[in-house]
Structure formats: C-alpha cells, structure tokens
PDB file of C-alpha atoms in Angstrom:
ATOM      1  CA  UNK A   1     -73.185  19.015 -57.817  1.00  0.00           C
ATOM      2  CA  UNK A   2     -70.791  16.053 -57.428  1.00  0.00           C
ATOM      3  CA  UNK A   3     -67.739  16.625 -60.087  1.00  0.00           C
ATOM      4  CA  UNK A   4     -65.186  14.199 -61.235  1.00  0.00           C
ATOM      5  CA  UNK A   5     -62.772  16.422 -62.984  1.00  0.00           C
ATOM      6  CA  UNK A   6     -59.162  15.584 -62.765  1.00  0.00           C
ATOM      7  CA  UNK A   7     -57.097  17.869 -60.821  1.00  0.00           C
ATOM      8  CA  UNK A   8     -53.731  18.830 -61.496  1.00  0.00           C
ATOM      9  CA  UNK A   9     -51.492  18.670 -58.579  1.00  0.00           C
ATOM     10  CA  UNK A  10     -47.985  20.112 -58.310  1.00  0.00           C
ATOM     11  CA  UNK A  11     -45.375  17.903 -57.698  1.00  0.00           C
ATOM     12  CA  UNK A  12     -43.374  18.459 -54.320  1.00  0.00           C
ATOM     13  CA  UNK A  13     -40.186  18.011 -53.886  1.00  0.00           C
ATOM     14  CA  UNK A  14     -40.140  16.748 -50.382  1.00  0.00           C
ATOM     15  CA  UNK A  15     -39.759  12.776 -49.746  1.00  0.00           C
ATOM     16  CA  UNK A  16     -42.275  10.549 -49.531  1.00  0.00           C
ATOM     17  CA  UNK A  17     -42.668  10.246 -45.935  1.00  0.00           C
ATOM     18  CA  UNK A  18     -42.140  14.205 -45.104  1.00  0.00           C
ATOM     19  CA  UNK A  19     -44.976  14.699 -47.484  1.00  0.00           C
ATOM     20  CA  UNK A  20     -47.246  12.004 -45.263  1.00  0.00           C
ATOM     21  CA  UNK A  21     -47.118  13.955 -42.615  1.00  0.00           C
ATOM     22  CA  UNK A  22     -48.865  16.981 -44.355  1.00  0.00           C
ATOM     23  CA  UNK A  23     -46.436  19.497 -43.567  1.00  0.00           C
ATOM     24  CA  UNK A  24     -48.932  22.516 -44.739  1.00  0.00           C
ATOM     25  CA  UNK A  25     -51.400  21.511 -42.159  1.00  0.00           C
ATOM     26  CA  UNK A  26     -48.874  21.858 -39.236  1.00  0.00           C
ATOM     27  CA  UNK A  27     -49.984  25.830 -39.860  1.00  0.00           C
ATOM     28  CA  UNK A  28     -53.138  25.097 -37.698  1.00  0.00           C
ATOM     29  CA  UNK A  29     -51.011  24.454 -34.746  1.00  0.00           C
ATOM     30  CA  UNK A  30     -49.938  28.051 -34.677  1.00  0.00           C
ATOM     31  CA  UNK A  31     -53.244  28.188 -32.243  1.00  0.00           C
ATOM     32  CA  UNK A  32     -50.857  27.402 -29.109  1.00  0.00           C
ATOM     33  CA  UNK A  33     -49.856  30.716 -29.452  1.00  0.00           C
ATOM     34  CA  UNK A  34     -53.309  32.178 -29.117  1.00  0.00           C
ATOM     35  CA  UNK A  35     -53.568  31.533 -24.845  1.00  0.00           C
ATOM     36  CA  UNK A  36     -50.250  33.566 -24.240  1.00  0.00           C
ATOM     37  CA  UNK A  37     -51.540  36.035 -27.098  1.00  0.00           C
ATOM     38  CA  UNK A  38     -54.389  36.892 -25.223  1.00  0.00           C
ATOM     39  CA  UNK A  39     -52.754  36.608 -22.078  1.00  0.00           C
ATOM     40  CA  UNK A  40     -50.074  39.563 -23.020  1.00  0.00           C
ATOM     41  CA  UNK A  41     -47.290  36.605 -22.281  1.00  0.00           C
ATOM     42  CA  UNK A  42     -46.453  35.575 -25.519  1.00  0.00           C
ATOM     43  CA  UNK A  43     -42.521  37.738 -25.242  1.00  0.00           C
ATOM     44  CA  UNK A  44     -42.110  36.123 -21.646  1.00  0.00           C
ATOM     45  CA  UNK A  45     -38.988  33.803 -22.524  1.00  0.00           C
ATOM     46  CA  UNK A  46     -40.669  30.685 -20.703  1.00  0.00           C
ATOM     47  CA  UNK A  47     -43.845  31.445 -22.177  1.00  0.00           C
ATOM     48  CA  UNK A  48     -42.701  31.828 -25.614  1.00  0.00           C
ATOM     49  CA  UNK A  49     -40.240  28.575 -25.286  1.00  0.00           C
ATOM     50  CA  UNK A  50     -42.862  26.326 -23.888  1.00  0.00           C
ATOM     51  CA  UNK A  51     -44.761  27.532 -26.670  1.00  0.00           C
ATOM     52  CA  UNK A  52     -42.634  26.627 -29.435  1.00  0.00           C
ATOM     53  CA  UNK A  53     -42.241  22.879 -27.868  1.00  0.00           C
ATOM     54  CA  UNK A  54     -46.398  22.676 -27.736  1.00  0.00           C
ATOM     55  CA  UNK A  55     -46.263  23.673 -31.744  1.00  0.00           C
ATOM     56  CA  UNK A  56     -43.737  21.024 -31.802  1.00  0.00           C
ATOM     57  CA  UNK A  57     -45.863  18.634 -30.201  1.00  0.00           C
ATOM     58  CA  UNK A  58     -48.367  19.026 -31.810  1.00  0.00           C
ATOM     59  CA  UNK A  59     -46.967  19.057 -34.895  1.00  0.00           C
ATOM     60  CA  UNK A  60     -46.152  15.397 -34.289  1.00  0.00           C
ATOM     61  CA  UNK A  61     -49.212  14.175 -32.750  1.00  0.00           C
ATOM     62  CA  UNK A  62     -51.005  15.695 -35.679  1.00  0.00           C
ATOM     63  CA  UNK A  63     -48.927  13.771 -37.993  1.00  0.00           C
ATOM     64  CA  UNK A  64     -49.547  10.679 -36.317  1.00  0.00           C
ATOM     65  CA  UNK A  65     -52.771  10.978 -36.949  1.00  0.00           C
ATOM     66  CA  UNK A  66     -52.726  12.208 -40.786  1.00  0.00           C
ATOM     67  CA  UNK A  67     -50.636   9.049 -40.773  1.00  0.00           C
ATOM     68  CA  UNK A  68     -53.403   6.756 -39.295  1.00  0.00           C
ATOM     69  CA  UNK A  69     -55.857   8.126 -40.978  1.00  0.00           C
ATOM     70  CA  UNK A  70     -54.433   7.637 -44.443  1.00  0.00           C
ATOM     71  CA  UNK A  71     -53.486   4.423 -44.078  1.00  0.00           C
ATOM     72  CA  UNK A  72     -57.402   3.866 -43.164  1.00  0.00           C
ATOM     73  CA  UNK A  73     -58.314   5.417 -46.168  1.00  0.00           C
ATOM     74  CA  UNK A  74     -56.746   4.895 -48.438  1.00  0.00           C
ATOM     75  CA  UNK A  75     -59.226   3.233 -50.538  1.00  0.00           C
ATOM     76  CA  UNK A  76     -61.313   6.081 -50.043  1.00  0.00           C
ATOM     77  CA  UNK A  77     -58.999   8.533 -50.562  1.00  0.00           C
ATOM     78  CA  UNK A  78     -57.767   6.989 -54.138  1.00  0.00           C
ATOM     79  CA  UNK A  79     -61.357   8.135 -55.093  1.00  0.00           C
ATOM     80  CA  UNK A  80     -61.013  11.753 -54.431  1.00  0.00           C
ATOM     81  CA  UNK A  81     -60.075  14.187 -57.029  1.00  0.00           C
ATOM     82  CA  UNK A  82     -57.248  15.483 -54.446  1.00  0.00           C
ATOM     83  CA  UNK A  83     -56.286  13.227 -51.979  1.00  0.00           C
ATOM     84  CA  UNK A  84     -55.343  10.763 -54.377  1.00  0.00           C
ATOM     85  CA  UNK A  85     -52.744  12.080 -54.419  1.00  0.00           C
ATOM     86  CA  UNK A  86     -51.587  11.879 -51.058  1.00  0.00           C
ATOM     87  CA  UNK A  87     -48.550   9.400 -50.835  1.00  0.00           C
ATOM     88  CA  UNK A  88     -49.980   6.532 -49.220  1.00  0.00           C
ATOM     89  CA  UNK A  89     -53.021   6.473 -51.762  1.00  0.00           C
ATOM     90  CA  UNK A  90     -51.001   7.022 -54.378  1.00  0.00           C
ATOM     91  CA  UNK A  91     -48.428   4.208 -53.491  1.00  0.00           C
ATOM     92  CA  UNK A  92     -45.192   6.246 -52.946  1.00  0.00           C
ATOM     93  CA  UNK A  93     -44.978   4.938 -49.375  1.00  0.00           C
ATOM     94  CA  UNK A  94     -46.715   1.726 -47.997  1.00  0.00           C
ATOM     95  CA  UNK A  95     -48.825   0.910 -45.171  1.00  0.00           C
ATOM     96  CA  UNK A  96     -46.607  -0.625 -42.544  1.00  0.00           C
ATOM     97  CA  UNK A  97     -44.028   2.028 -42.982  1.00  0.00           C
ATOM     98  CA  UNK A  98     -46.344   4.627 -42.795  1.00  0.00           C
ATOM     99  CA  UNK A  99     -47.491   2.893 -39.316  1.00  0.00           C
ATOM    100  CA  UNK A 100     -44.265   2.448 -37.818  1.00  0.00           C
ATOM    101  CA  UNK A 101     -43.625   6.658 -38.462  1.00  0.00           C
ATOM    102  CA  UNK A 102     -46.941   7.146 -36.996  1.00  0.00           C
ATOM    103  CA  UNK A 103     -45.510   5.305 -33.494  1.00  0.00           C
ATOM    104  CA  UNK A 104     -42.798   7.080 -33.949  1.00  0.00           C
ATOM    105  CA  UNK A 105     -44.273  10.579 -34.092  1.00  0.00           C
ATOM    106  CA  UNK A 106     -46.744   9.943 -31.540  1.00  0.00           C
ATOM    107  CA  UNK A 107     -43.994   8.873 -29.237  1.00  0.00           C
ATOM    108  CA  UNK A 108     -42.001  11.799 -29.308  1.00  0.00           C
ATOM    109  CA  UNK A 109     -45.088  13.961 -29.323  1.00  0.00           C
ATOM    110  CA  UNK A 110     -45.975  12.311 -25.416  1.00  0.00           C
ATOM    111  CA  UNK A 111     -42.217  12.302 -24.966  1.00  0.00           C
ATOM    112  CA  UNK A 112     -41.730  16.548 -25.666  1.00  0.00           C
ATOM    113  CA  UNK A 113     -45.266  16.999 -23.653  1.00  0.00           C
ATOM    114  CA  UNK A 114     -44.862  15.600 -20.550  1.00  0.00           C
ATOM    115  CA  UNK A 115     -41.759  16.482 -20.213  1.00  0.00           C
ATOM    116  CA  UNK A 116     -42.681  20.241 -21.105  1.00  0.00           C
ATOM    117  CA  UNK A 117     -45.742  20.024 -18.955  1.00  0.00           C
ATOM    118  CA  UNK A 118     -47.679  16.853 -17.451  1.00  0.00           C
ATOM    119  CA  UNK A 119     -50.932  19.043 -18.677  1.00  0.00           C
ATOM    120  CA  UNK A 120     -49.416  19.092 -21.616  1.00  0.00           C
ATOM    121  CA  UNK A 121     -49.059  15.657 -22.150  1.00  0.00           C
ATOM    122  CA  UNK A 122     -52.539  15.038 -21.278  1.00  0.00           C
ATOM    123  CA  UNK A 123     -53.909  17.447 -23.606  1.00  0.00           C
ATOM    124  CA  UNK A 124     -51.810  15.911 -26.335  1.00  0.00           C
ATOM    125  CA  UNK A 125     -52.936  12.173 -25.389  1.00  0.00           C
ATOM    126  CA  UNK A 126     -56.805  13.588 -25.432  1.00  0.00           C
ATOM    127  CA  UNK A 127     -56.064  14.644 -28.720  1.00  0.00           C
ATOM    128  CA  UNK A 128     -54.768  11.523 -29.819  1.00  0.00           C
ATOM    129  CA  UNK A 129     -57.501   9.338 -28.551  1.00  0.00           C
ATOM    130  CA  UNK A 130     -60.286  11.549 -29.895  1.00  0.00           C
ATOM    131  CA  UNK A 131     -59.005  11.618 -33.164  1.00  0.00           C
ATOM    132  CA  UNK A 132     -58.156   7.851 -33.136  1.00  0.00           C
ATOM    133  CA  UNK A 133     -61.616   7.480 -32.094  1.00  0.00           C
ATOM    134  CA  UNK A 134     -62.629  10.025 -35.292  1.00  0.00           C
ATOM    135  CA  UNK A 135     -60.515   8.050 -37.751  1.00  0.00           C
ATOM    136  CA  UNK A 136     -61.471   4.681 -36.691  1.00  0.00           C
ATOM    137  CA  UNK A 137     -65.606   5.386 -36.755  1.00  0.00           C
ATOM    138  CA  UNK A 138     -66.801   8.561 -35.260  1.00  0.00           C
ATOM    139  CA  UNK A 139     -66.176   9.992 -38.506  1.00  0.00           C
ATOM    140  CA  UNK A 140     -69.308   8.647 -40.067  1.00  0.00           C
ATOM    141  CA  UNK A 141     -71.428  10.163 -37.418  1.00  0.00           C
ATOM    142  CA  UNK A 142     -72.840  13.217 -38.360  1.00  0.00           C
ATOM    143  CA  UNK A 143     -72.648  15.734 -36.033  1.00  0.00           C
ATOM    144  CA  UNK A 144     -70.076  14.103 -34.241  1.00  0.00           C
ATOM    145  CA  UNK A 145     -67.782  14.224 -36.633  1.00  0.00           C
ATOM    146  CA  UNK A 146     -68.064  17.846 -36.719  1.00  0.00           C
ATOM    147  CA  UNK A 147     -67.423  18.058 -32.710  1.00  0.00           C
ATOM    148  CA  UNK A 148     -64.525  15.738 -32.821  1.00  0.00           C
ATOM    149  CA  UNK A 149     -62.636  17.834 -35.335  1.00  0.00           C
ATOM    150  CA  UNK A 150     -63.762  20.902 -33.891  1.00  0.00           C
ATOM    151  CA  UNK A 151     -61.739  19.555 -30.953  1.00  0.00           C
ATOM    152  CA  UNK A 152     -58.615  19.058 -32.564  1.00  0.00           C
ATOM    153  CA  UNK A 153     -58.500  22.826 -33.270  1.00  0.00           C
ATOM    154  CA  UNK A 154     -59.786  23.331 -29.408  1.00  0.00           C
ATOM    155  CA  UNK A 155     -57.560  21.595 -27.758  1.00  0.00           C
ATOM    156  CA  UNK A 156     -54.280  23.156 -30.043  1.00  0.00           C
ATOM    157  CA  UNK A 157     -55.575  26.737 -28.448  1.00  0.00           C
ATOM    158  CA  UNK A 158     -55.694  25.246 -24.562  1.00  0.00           C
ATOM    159  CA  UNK A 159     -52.313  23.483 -25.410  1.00  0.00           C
ATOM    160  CA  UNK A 160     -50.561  27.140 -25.436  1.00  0.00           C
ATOM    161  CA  UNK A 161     -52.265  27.792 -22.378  1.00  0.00           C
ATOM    162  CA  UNK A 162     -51.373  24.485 -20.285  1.00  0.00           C
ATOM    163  CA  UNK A 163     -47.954  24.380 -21.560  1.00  0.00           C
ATOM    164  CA  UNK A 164     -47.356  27.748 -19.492  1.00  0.00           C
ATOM    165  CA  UNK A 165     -50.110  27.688 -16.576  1.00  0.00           C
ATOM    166  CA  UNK A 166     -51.891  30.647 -18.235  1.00  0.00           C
ATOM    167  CA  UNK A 167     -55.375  30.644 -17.137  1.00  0.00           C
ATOM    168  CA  UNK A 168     -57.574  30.124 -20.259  1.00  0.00           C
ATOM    169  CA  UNK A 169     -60.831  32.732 -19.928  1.00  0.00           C
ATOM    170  CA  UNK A 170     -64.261  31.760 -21.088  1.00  0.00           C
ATOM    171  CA  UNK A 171     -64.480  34.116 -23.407  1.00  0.00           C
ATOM    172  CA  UNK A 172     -61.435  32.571 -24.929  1.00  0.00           C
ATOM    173  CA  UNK A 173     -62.485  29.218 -24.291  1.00  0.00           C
ATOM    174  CA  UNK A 174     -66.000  30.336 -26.343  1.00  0.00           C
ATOM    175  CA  UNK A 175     -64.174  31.885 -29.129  1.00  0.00           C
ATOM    176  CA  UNK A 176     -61.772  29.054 -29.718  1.00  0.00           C
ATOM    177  CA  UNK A 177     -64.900  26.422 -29.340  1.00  0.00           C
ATOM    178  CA  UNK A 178     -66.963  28.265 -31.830  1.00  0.00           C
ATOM    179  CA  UNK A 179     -64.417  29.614 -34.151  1.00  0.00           C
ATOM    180  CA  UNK A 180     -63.567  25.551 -34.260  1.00  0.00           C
ATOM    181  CA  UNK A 181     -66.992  24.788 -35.204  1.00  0.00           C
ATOM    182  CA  UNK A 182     -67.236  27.525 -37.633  1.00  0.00           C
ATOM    183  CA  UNK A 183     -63.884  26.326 -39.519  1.00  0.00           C
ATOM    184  CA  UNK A 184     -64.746  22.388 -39.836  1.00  0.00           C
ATOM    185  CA  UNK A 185     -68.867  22.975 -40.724  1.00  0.00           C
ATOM    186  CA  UNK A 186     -67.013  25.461 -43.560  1.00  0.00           C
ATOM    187  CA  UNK A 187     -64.862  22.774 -44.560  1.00  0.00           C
ATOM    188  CA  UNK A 188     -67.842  20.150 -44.888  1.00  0.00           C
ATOM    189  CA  UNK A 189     -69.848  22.729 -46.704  1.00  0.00           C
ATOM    190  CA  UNK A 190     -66.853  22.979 -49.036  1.00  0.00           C
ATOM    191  CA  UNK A 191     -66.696  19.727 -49.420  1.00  0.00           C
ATOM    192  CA  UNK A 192     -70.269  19.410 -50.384  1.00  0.00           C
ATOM    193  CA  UNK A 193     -69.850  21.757 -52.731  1.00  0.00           C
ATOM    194  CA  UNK A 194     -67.111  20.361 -54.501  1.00  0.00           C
ATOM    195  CA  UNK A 195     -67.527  17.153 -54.541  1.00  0.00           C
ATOM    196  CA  UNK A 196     -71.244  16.152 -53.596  1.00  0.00           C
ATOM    197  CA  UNK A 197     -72.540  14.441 -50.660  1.00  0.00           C
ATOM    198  CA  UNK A 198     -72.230  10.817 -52.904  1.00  0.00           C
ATOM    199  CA  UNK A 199     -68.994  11.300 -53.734  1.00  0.00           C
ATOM    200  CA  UNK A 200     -67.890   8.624 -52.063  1.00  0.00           C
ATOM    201  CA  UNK A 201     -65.270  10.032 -50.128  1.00  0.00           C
ATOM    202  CA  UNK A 202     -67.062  10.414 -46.567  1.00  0.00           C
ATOM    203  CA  UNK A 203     -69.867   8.716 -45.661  1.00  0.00           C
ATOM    204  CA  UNK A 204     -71.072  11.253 -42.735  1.00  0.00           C
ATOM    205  CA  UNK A 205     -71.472  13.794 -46.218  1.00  0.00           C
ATOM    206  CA  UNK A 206     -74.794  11.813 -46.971  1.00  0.00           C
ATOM    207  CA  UNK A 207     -76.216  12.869 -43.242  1.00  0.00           C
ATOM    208  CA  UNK A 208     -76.020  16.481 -44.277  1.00  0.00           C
ATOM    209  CA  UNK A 209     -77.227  19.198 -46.376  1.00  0.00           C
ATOM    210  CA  UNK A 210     -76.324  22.341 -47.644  1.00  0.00           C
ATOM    211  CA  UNK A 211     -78.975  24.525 -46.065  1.00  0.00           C
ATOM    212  CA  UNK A 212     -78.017  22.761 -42.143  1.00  0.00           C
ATOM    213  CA  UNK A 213     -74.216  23.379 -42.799  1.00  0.00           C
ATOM    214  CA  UNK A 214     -74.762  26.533 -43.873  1.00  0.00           C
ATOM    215  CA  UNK A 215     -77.147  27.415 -41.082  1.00  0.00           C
ATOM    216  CA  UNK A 216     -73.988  25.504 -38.191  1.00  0.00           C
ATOM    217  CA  UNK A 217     -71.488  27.992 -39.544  1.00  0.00           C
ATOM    218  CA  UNK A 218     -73.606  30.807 -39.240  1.00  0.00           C
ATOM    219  CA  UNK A 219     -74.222  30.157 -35.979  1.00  0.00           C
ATOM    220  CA  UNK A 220     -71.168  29.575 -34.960  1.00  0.00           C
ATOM    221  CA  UNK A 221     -70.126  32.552 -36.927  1.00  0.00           C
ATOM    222  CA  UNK A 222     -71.898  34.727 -34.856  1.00  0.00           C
ATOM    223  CA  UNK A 223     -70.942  33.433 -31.743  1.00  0.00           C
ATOM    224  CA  UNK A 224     -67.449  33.688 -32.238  1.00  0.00           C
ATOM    225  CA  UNK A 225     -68.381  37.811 -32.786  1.00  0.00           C
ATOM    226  CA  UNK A 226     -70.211  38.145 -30.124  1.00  0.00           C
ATOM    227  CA  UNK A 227     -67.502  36.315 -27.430  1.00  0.00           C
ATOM    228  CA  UNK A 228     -64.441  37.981 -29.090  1.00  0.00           C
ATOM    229  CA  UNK A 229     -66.978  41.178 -28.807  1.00  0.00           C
ATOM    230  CA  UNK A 230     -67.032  40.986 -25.449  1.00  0.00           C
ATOM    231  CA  UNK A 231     -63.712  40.047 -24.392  1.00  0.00           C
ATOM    232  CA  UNK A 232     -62.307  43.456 -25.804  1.00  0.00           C
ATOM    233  CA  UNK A 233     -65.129  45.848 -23.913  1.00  0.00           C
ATOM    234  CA  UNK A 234     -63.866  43.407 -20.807  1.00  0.00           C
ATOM    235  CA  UNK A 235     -60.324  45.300 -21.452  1.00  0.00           C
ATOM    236  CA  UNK A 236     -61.856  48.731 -20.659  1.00  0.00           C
ATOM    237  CA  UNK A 237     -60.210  51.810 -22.095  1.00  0.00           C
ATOM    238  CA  UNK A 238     -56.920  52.140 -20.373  1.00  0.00           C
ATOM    239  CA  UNK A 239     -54.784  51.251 -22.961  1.00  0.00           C
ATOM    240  CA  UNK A 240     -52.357  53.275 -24.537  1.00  0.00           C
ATOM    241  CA  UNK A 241     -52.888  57.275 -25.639  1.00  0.00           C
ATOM    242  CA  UNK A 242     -56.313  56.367 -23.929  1.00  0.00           C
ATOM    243  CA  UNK A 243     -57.654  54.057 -27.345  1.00  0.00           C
ATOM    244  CA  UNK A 244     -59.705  51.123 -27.077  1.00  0.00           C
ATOM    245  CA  UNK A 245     -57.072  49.365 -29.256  1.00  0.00           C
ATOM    246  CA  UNK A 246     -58.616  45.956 -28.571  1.00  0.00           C
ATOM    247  CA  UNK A 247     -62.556  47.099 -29.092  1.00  0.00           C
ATOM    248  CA  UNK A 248     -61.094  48.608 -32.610  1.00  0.00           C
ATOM    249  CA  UNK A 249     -59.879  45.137 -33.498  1.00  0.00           C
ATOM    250  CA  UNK A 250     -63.383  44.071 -34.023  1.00  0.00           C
ATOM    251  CA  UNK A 251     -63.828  45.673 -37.123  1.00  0.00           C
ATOM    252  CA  UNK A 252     -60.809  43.600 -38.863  1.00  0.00           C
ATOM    253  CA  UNK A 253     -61.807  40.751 -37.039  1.00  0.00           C
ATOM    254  CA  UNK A 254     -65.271  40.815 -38.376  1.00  0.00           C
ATOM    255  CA  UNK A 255     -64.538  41.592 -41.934  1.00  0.00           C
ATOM    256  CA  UNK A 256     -61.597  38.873 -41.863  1.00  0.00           C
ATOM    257  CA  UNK A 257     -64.382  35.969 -40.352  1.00  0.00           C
ATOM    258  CA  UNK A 258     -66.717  37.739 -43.613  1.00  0.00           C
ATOM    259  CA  UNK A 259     -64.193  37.079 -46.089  1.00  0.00           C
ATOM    260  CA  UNK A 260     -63.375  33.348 -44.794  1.00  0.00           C
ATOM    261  CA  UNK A 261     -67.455  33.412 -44.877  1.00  0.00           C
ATOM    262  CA  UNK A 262     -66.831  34.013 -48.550  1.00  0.00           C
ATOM    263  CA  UNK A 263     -64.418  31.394 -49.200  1.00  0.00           C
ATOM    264  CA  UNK A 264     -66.445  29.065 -47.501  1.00  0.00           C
ATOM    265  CA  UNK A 265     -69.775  30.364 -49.553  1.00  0.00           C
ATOM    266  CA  UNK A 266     -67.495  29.568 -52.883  1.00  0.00           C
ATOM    267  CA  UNK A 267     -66.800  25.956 -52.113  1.00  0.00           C
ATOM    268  CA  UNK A 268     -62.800  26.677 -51.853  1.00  0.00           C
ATOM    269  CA  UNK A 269     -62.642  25.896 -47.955  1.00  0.00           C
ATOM    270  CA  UNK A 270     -62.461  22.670 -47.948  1.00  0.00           C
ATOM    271  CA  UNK A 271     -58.842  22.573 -47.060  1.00  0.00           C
ATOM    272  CA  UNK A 272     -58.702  25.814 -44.622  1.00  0.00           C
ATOM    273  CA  UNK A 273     -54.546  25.840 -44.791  1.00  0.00           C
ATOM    274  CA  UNK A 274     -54.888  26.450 -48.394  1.00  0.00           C
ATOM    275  CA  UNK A 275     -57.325  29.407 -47.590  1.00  0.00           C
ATOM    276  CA  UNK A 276     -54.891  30.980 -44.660  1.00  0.00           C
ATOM    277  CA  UNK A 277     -52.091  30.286 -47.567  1.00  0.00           C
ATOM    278  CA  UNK A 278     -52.761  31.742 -50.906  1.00  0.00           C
ATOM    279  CA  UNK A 279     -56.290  34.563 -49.830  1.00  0.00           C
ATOM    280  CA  UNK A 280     -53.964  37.910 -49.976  1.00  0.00           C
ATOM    281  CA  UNK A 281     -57.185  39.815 -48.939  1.00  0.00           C
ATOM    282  CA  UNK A 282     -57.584  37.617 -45.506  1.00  0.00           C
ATOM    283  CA  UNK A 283     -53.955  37.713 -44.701  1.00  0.00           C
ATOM    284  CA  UNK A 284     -54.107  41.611 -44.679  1.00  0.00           C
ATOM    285  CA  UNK A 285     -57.302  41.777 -42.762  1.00  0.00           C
ATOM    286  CA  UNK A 286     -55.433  39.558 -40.367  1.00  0.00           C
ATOM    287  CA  UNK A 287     -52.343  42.024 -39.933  1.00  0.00           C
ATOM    288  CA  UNK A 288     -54.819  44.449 -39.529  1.00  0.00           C
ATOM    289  CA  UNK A 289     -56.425  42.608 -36.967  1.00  0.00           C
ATOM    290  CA  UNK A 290     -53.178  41.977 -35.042  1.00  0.00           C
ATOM    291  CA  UNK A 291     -51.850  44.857 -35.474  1.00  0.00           C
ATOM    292  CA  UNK A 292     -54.769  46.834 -33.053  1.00  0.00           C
ATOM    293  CA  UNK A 293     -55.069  43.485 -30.430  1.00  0.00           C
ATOM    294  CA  UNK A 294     -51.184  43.327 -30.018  1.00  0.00           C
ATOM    295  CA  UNK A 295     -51.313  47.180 -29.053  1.00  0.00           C
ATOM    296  CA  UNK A 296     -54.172  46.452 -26.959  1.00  0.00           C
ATOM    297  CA  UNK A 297     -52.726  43.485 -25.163  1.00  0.00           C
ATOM    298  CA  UNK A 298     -48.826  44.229 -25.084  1.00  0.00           C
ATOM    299  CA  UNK A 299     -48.682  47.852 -24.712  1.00  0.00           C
ATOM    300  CA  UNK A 300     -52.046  48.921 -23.094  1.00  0.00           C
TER     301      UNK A 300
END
C-alpha cells in the first residue's frame, strides 16, 4: 500500500556536498575485497594496497554517479518520503555545482584506476557508462533496470580481482552475479512495499509486482547457496586440524542470506546500507560467517 507519511530524518552534520556524495553507500564498495578474500591474498601487501585504491575508486566513480543521478531527479526525488531529503532535492546544493563535483570525482576515479591497473580503469569506465546509461533511461525498463544495478555491485567484486591479477573463479563470478540480483530485486520489493508501485518515484515500479519480485529474489537466493555451496566442497578437507572450515561456513552464510530474506520480506530493504548498518542479528551472523571462511582460506 502506497504511504505518504512524513519521515523524520536526522540532520547530518557533514557539508552539503560531502553529504551528495552519499557517504553511507560507499560501504557497498567493500566488495573489492571479496576476489583477494577468496583468493587467500587479501594480507599480501600489493594485494591489500591495490585493494584499498579500487575502494577508493570506486568510491568516487560511485559518487559521480549518485551525483548525476540526483541532479536527474530531482523532481522525482522531492516526491519521496526520504530522498527529499537528499541535498540537491532539497536545495542545499544546486545543479551545476553538483555537476562540476561529479567531473571531478569521475576524473580522479579514471585517474587512481588506470594508473593502479589499466583493467582497472576499464572496469571503472564500464561502470560508469552502464550506470550513465541506467540514470539517463534504462532505469524505466523493467528488468533491465534490475540487471544494470545488479552490475554495479558485480563489477565492485571483479574490481578487487583486476586491480591485483587474481583470477576470478566461476563460482565466484556466480555468487557475486546472483547475490547482486538477490540484493537490488530485495530493494525493489522494499520499495514496493513502502511506497507502492504509483508512488511516483520510479516509473519501472509500475512494470512489477510483488509476487514476480518476490519469486527473482528467491531465485536468486538460492543460487547464490548453491554456488557458494559448492565452492567450499571444491576446498576439500585439508584445512587446518583436518576441519572443513569453509563447508562449515555455510551454515552462517545461509542463516545470514535468511535474515536479509527477512528484512527484505518486512519492506525495510530498500536501502541495503541501512540494513548492513543498524541489523545487530546480521552483523553477528556475518562474523560468524567470516570467522570459519577466513580459517578456511588463510590458514587451511
């Protein structure tokens, strides 16, 4: 049911401009870190250095984009219970400012990339053009919409790879595709929830229902289980004091994807940050997930 309650929205101390660039949603590019993760390279200093740039990258290209993409919006945007909000809806910092710190940030993002990694770069410039293409139109296409965000969160995870030369698996390649399409279809079913799919606030909403959103992230869901499943038998049982410690990962893993499920099933994952930020319950599942996998990986 669509809702039009007002939302009360902490005030943050950060300027204008910092605020623009959504800061709390640089937490998704932690996912260049997953390739050397699963790799067992993440402590190598090169590894872990070229690492940290690709966060910073694409930390930067991602901004760029929020940038763009508020600026596009921003009539829609002023509609929405939340992202009114937002600084460039809610006239704190205008439109041609806003596009001059979106050059900027892009800039530097190619700048770090290439000069990390030419791979880099190109993964970073992919990025960018896909999710110009998403802000610009593909966004009210359904279906497409969902695969061009679920590439966003893709091509973060084969960043941390590229950056380094680590060879990406296709088990990894599965899990990171899936669990991408399991996150945004979660999101849009969240969104739904909330808001309704004539709330005005994206058009691609009116394409979709409840039951086939539902039925994407389940899907994908269970996907993402079965690849990760199958990565850790892949590891065998030589790993230290002669425990599977990947294989007993599953179990966290599982209940942790079951509890985001839950969030998702609630209509409070529309902004999956917030989720990773303030569920207590998921953040010890994950520790409890990494604890087993980095035994696994690092000292098997």
């Amino acid at each position: 049911m669509s809702t039009n309650a007002t939302v009360e929205v902490k005030r943050s101390p950060l300027p204008a401009w910092l605020r623009a660039m959504r800061p709390k949603q640089w937490v998704k590019n932690i996912l260049v870190f997953a390739a050397p993760v699963a790799a067992g390279a993440l402590f190598d200093p090169r590894v872990l250095v070229n690492s940290l740039w690709a966060f910073l990258a694409f930390s930067l290209i991602s901004a760029s984009i929020y940038l763009i993409n508020d600026v596009r919006d921003v009539e829609a945007d002023r509609l929405h219970p939340k992202k009114r909000f937002r600084p460039i809806a809610a006239g704190e910092l205008g439109s041609t400012p806003a596009t001059v710190l979106a050059a900027v940030t892009m800039a530097a993002s190619f700048a770090i990339g290439f000069w990390v990694a030419p791979m880099l770069g190109v993964t970073l410039a992919v990025y960018w053009v896909l999710q110009v293409g998403y802000s610009m139109f593909l966004k009210h296409q359904p279906i497409i919409d969902l695969a061009m965000v679920s590439s966003g969160f893709l091509l973060r995870a084969v960043a941390g790879g590229v950056a380094s030369g680590i060879e990406l698996s296709q088990w990894f390649l599965l899990v990171a595709s899936f669990g991408s399409l399991y996150m945004v279809a979660g999101k849009r079913y969240s969104e739904m929830k909330e808001l309704g799919s004539e709330a005005g606030t994206r058009a691609a909403l009116e394409r979709y229902s409840l039951s086939y959103l539902r039925f994407v992230w389940a899907i994908s869901c269970s996907i993402v289980i079965m690849s990760y499943s199958l990565w850790t038998f892949e590891q065998g049982e030589s790993q230290l004091w002669g425990v599977p410690w990947t294989t007993i990962s599953i179990v966290p893993f599982v209940l942790a994807l079951l509890r985001y499920a839950m969030d998702i099933d609630a209509g409070n994952a529309g902004e999956p940050e917030d989720v990773v930020l303030n569920d207590r319950v998921l953040q010890a599942l994950a520790v409890l997930w990494l604890i087993p996998l980095g035994v696994g990986i690092f000292l098997g």
